[in-house]
Short mmCIF file of C-alpha atoms in Angstrom, two decimals:
data_model
loop_
_atom_site.label_atom_id
_atom_site.label_comp_id
_atom_site.label_asym_id
_atom_site.label_seq_id
_atom_site.Cartn_x
_atom_site.Cartn_y
_atom_site.Cartn_z
CA MET I 22 17.02 -18.75 -11.38
CA PRO I 23 17.37 -17.87 -7.66
CA ARG I 24 14.53 -16.16 -5.80
CA ALA I 25 14.57 -13.92 -2.74
CA LEU I 26 11.76 -13.55 -0.21
CA PHE I 27 11.88 -10.05 1.27
CA GLU I 28 9.89 -7.64 3.38
CA LYS I 29 9.19 -3.94 2.97
CA THR I 30 8.21 -2.20 6.21
CA GLY I 31 8.47 1.08 8.12
CA ASN I 32 9.35 4.19 6.13
CA ALA I 33 10.38 1.96 3.20
CA VAL I 34 6.70 1.55 2.31
CA TRP I 35 6.94 4.96 0.61
CA ILE I 36 9.49 3.68 -1.92
CA SER I 37 7.81 3.29 -5.31
CA HIS I 38 8.01 0.08 -7.34
CA LEU I 39 10.47 1.54 -9.87
CA ASP I 40 12.67 2.95 -7.12
CA LEU I 41 12.56 -0.41 -5.34
CA MET I 42 13.81 -2.10 -8.50
CA ARG I 43 16.66 0.43 -8.73
CA LEU I 44 17.40 -0.09 -5.04
CA PHE I 45 17.87 -3.82 -5.54
CA GLN I 46 19.97 -3.33 -8.66
CA ARG I 47 22.32 -1.07 -6.72
CA ALA I 48 22.31 -3.40 -3.71
CA PHE I 49 23.48 -6.32 -5.86
CA LYS I 50 26.26 -4.13 -7.22
CA ARG I 51 27.35 -2.91 -3.76
CA ALA I 52 27.24 -6.49 -2.47
CA GLY I 53 29.63 -7.67 -5.19
CA LEU I 54 26.94 -9.79 -6.83
CA PRO I 55 26.95 -8.98 -10.57
CA LEU I 56 23.65 -9.57 -12.35
CA THR I 57 23.17 -10.85 -15.88
CA HIS I 58 21.51 -8.43 -18.30
CA THR I 59 18.77 -8.80 -20.86
CA GLN I 60 19.68 -8.83 -24.55
CA GLY I 61 18.85 -6.15 -27.10
CA PHE I 62 19.46 -2.43 -27.63
CA ASN I 63 18.61 -1.50 -24.04
CA PRO I 64 20.08 -4.20 -21.73
CA ARG I 65 18.62 -4.24 -18.23
CA PRO I 66 19.68 -6.10 -15.07
CA SER I 67 17.91 -9.44 -14.67
CA VAL I 68 15.74 -8.68 -11.64
CA SER I 69 11.94 -8.82 -11.39
CA ILE I 70 9.38 -8.59 -8.60
CA ALA I 71 6.38 -10.94 -8.77
CA LEU I 72 3.62 -8.53 -7.67
CA PRO I 73 4.37 -4.80 -7.84
CA LEU I 74 3.60 -3.21 -4.50
CA SER I 75 1.63 0.03 -4.26
CA VAL I 76 3.21 2.98 -2.46
CA GLY I 77 2.26 2.98 1.22
CA VAL I 78 1.57 -0.77 1.40
CA GLU I 79 3.62 -2.88 3.83
CA SER I 80 4.55 -6.44 2.94
CA ARG I 81 6.30 -9.41 4.50
CA CYS I 82 5.98 -11.73 1.49
CA GLU I 83 7.54 -10.07 -1.57
CA LEU I 84 9.32 -12.22 -4.17
CA LEU I 85 12.31 -11.09 -6.26
CA ASP I 86 13.73 -13.22 -9.08
CA PHE I 87 17.30 -12.53 -10.20
CA ASP I 88 20.17 -14.11 -12.12
CA LEU I 89 23.84 -13.78 -11.16
CA ASP I 90 26.46 -13.48 -13.87
CA GLY I 91 28.79 -16.49 -13.60
CA MET I 92 29.06 -16.54 -9.82
CA ASP I 93 28.74 -19.58 -7.57
CA VAL I 94 27.58 -18.11 -4.26
CA SER I 95 25.47 -19.92 -1.66
CA CYS I 96 21.93 -18.72 -1.02
CA ASP I 97 22.78 -17.87 2.60
CA GLU I 98 25.75 -15.77 1.45
CA ILE I 99 23.61 -13.90 -1.09
CA CYS I 100 21.09 -13.15 1.65
CA ARG I 101 23.79 -11.89 4.01
CA ARG I 102 25.45 -9.66 1.41
CA LEU I 103 22.20 -8.13 0.19
CA ASN I 104 21.03 -7.27 3.69
CA GLY I 105 24.33 -5.48 4.22
CA ALA I 106 23.66 -3.32 1.17
CA LEU I 107 19.93 -2.56 1.50
CA VAL I 108 18.21 0.34 3.27
CA GLU I 109 16.33 0.17 6.55
CA GLY I 110 12.90 -1.37 6.06
CA VAL I 111 13.85 -3.58 3.11
CA ARG I 112 15.20 -6.91 4.32
CA VAL I 113 15.78 -10.23 2.58
CA LEU I 114 14.28 -13.06 4.64
CA SER I 115 15.62 -15.95 2.58
CA VAL I 116 17.14 -16.84 -0.79
CA TYR I 117 16.49 -20.17 -2.51
CA ASP I 118 16.66 -21.96 -5.86
CA ASN I 119 13.93 -23.60 -7.95
CA GLY I 120 11.05 -21.39 -6.95
CA SER I 121 7.54 -22.14 -8.19
CA LYS I 122 6.47 -20.70 -11.53
CA ILE I 123 4.97 -17.25 -11.11
CA LYS I 124 2.01 -18.24 -13.30
CA ASN I 125 0.92 -20.55 -10.42
CA LEU I 126 0.72 -17.65 -7.97
CA ALA I 127 -2.99 -17.14 -7.35
CA LEU I 128 -3.96 -15.80 -3.93
CA LEU I 129 -2.84 -13.13 -1.50
CA ARG I 130 -3.61 -12.90 2.22
CA SER I 131 -3.59 -9.32 3.46
CA VAL I 132 -4.96 -7.07 6.18
CA VAL I 133 -6.67 -3.72 5.58
CA THR I 134 -6.72 -1.58 8.71
CA LEU I 135 -9.29 1.19 9.12
CA GLU I 136 -8.51 3.77 11.80
CA TYR I 137 -11.09 6.03 13.48
CA ASP I 138 -9.82 8.93 15.59
CA LYS I 139 -13.07 9.17 17.57
CA GLY I 140 -13.54 5.41 17.91
CA VAL I 141 -15.13 2.77 15.72
CA PRO I 142 -18.76 3.72 14.95
CA GLU I 143 -21.40 1.56 16.60
CA GLY I 144 -22.46 -1.39 14.47
CA ALA I 145 -19.59 -0.92 12.02
CA ARG I 146 -18.45 -4.55 12.14
CA GLU I 147 -21.93 -5.86 11.36
CA GLN I 148 -22.51 -3.35 8.55
CA ILE I 149 -19.20 -4.23 6.87
CA SER I 150 -20.00 -7.95 7.21
CA ASP I 151 -23.35 -7.42 5.52
CA LEU I 152 -21.64 -5.43 2.76
CA LEU I 153 -19.20 -8.26 2.01
CA ARG I 154 -22.05 -10.79 1.92
CA ARG I 155 -23.75 -9.04 -0.98
CA PRO I 156 -24.01 -11.08 -4.18
CA ALA I 157 -22.21 -8.30 -6.03
CA LEU I 158 -20.11 -5.32 -4.92
CA THR I 159 -18.83 -2.99 -7.61
CA VAL I 160 -16.13 -0.36 -7.18
CA GLU I 161 -14.22 1.87 -9.56
CA LYS I 162 -10.91 0.58 -10.90
CA LYS I 163 -8.37 2.73 -12.71
CA GLY I 164 -6.66 1.05 -15.66
CA LYS I 165 -4.86 1.80 -18.89
CA ASN I 166 -8.21 2.31 -20.59
CA GLY I 167 -9.58 4.66 -17.96
CA ILE I 168 -11.95 4.03 -15.06
CA THR I 169 -14.16 0.92 -15.10
CA GLU I 170 -16.56 -0.74 -12.66
CA GLN I 171 -15.32 -4.00 -11.13
CA ASP I 172 -17.27 -6.52 -9.05
CA ILE I 173 -14.92 -7.59 -6.26
CA ILE I 174 -17.06 -10.36 -4.70
CA PRO I 175 -15.96 -13.11 -7.16
CA MET I 176 -12.31 -12.38 -6.27
CA LEU I 177 -12.78 -12.80 -2.52
CA ARG I 178 -11.98 -16.30 -1.27
CA GLY I 179 -12.40 -15.55 2.42
CA TRP I 180 -12.44 -12.75 4.96
CA ALA I 181 -12.56 -12.03 8.69
CA ILE I 182 -13.24 -8.84 10.64
CA ARG I 183 -11.68 -7.79 13.94
CA ALA I 184 -12.81 -4.62 15.73
CA GLU I 185 -11.11 -2.75 18.57
CA ALA I 186 -11.69 0.64 20.14
CA HIS I 187 -10.25 2.71 17.30
CA THR I 188 -9.51 0.24 14.51
CA ILE I 189 -11.15 -2.35 12.30
CA GLU I 190 -8.99 -4.99 10.65
CA LEU I 191 -10.23 -6.76 7.52
CA GLU I 192 -8.19 -9.89 6.82
CA LEU I 193 -8.70 -11.03 3.24
CA LEU I 194 -7.80 -13.96 1.05
CA ALA I 195 -8.23 -12.75 -2.51
CA CYS I 196 -7.15 -13.30 -6.10
CA CYS I 197 -3.86 -11.61 -7.00
CA GLN I 198 -3.50 -12.67 -10.64
CA ASN I 199 -5.93 -12.98 -13.54
CA PRO I 200 -8.00 -11.32 -12.15
CA THR I 201 -6.38 -9.15 -9.48
CA LEU I 202 -8.07 -7.63 -6.45
CA ASN I 203 -6.30 -4.71 -4.82
CA PRO I 204 -7.15 -5.09 -1.09
CA MET I 205 -7.58 -1.33 -0.80
CA GLN I 206 -10.66 -1.67 -3.03
CA LEU I 207 -12.39 -2.87 0.14
CA HIS I 208 -11.69 0.54 1.64
CA ALA I 209 -13.10 2.14 -1.51
CA ALA I 210 -16.24 -0.01 -1.26
CA ILE I 211 -16.82 1.01 2.36
CA CYS I 212 -16.42 4.70 1.51
CA ARG I 213 -18.85 4.32 -1.41
CA TYR I 214 -21.61 2.20 0.14
CA LEU I 215 -21.17 2.98 3.85
CA PRO I 216 -20.02 6.62 3.85
CA GLU I 217 -20.79 6.97 7.55
CA LEU I 218 -18.02 4.39 8.16
CA THR I 219 -15.37 6.21 6.14
CA PRO I 220 -12.21 5.94 8.27
CA ASP I 221 -9.82 8.77 9.10
CA PHE I 222 -6.94 6.65 7.80
CA ALA I 223 -6.60 3.32 6.01
CA LYS I 224 -3.56 1.14 5.36
CA CYS I 225 -2.77 -2.30 3.98
CA ARG I 226 -0.29 -5.03 4.83
CA ARG I 227 0.48 -8.13 2.73
CA LEU I 228 0.91 -11.27 4.81
CA GLU I 229 1.32 -14.32 2.58
CA LEU I 230 1.09 -15.69 -0.96
CA TYR I 231 -0.60 -18.93 -2.06
CA ASP I 232 -1.13 -21.08 -5.14
CA THR I 233 -4.55 -22.18 -6.43
CA ASN I 234 -4.68 -24.97 -3.82
CA GLU I 235 -4.00 -22.46 -1.01
CA ASN I 236 -0.52 -23.85 -0.40
CA ILE I 237 2.10 -21.25 0.54
CA PHE I 238 3.74 -20.03 -2.66
CA ARG I 239 7.51 -19.86 -2.83
#
């Protein structure tokens, strides 16, 4: 099954996961690339995204699996046609065959940016570093069974902090499957344990995906 690597940037970050799926289904149709459909009473186009992206999150490493219905089209041609049918902010970077099994996807590198209108508070970088060095750091997580407490420290594989005049960037390498750490939980932890460092605005950007050995996942 072919796989597409795509990015979602700019105003496109406000497209929800379900709308993004519909967008790609329509793009394949407009591009003259018919998809196969699932079997059963409610057939659906054969497209799936590896890690659903939260609204407002930018990404340059999204993966889309799809299956064309009886067409022999080169990967470069599929990429070209899709980009001619997609909206601004959603762009296919490459299309390839024989992608790695999604079950081997393990880690996500991302950046959480904290913005302070009046400037970064004094000592903020050091306080956040101390927070992330705690043996345990629990935050609330919303799930199907309601709100639970989740310790995020075991899911962090590495982190770095960069501070400028009005922003702090937290670059994280964290688990993205079984278990999953939403990078924005770092923002939640700061607001909970360091309320004086609550930013005026926070955003997240996905950078890269890796397997369990920290090799780039494709």
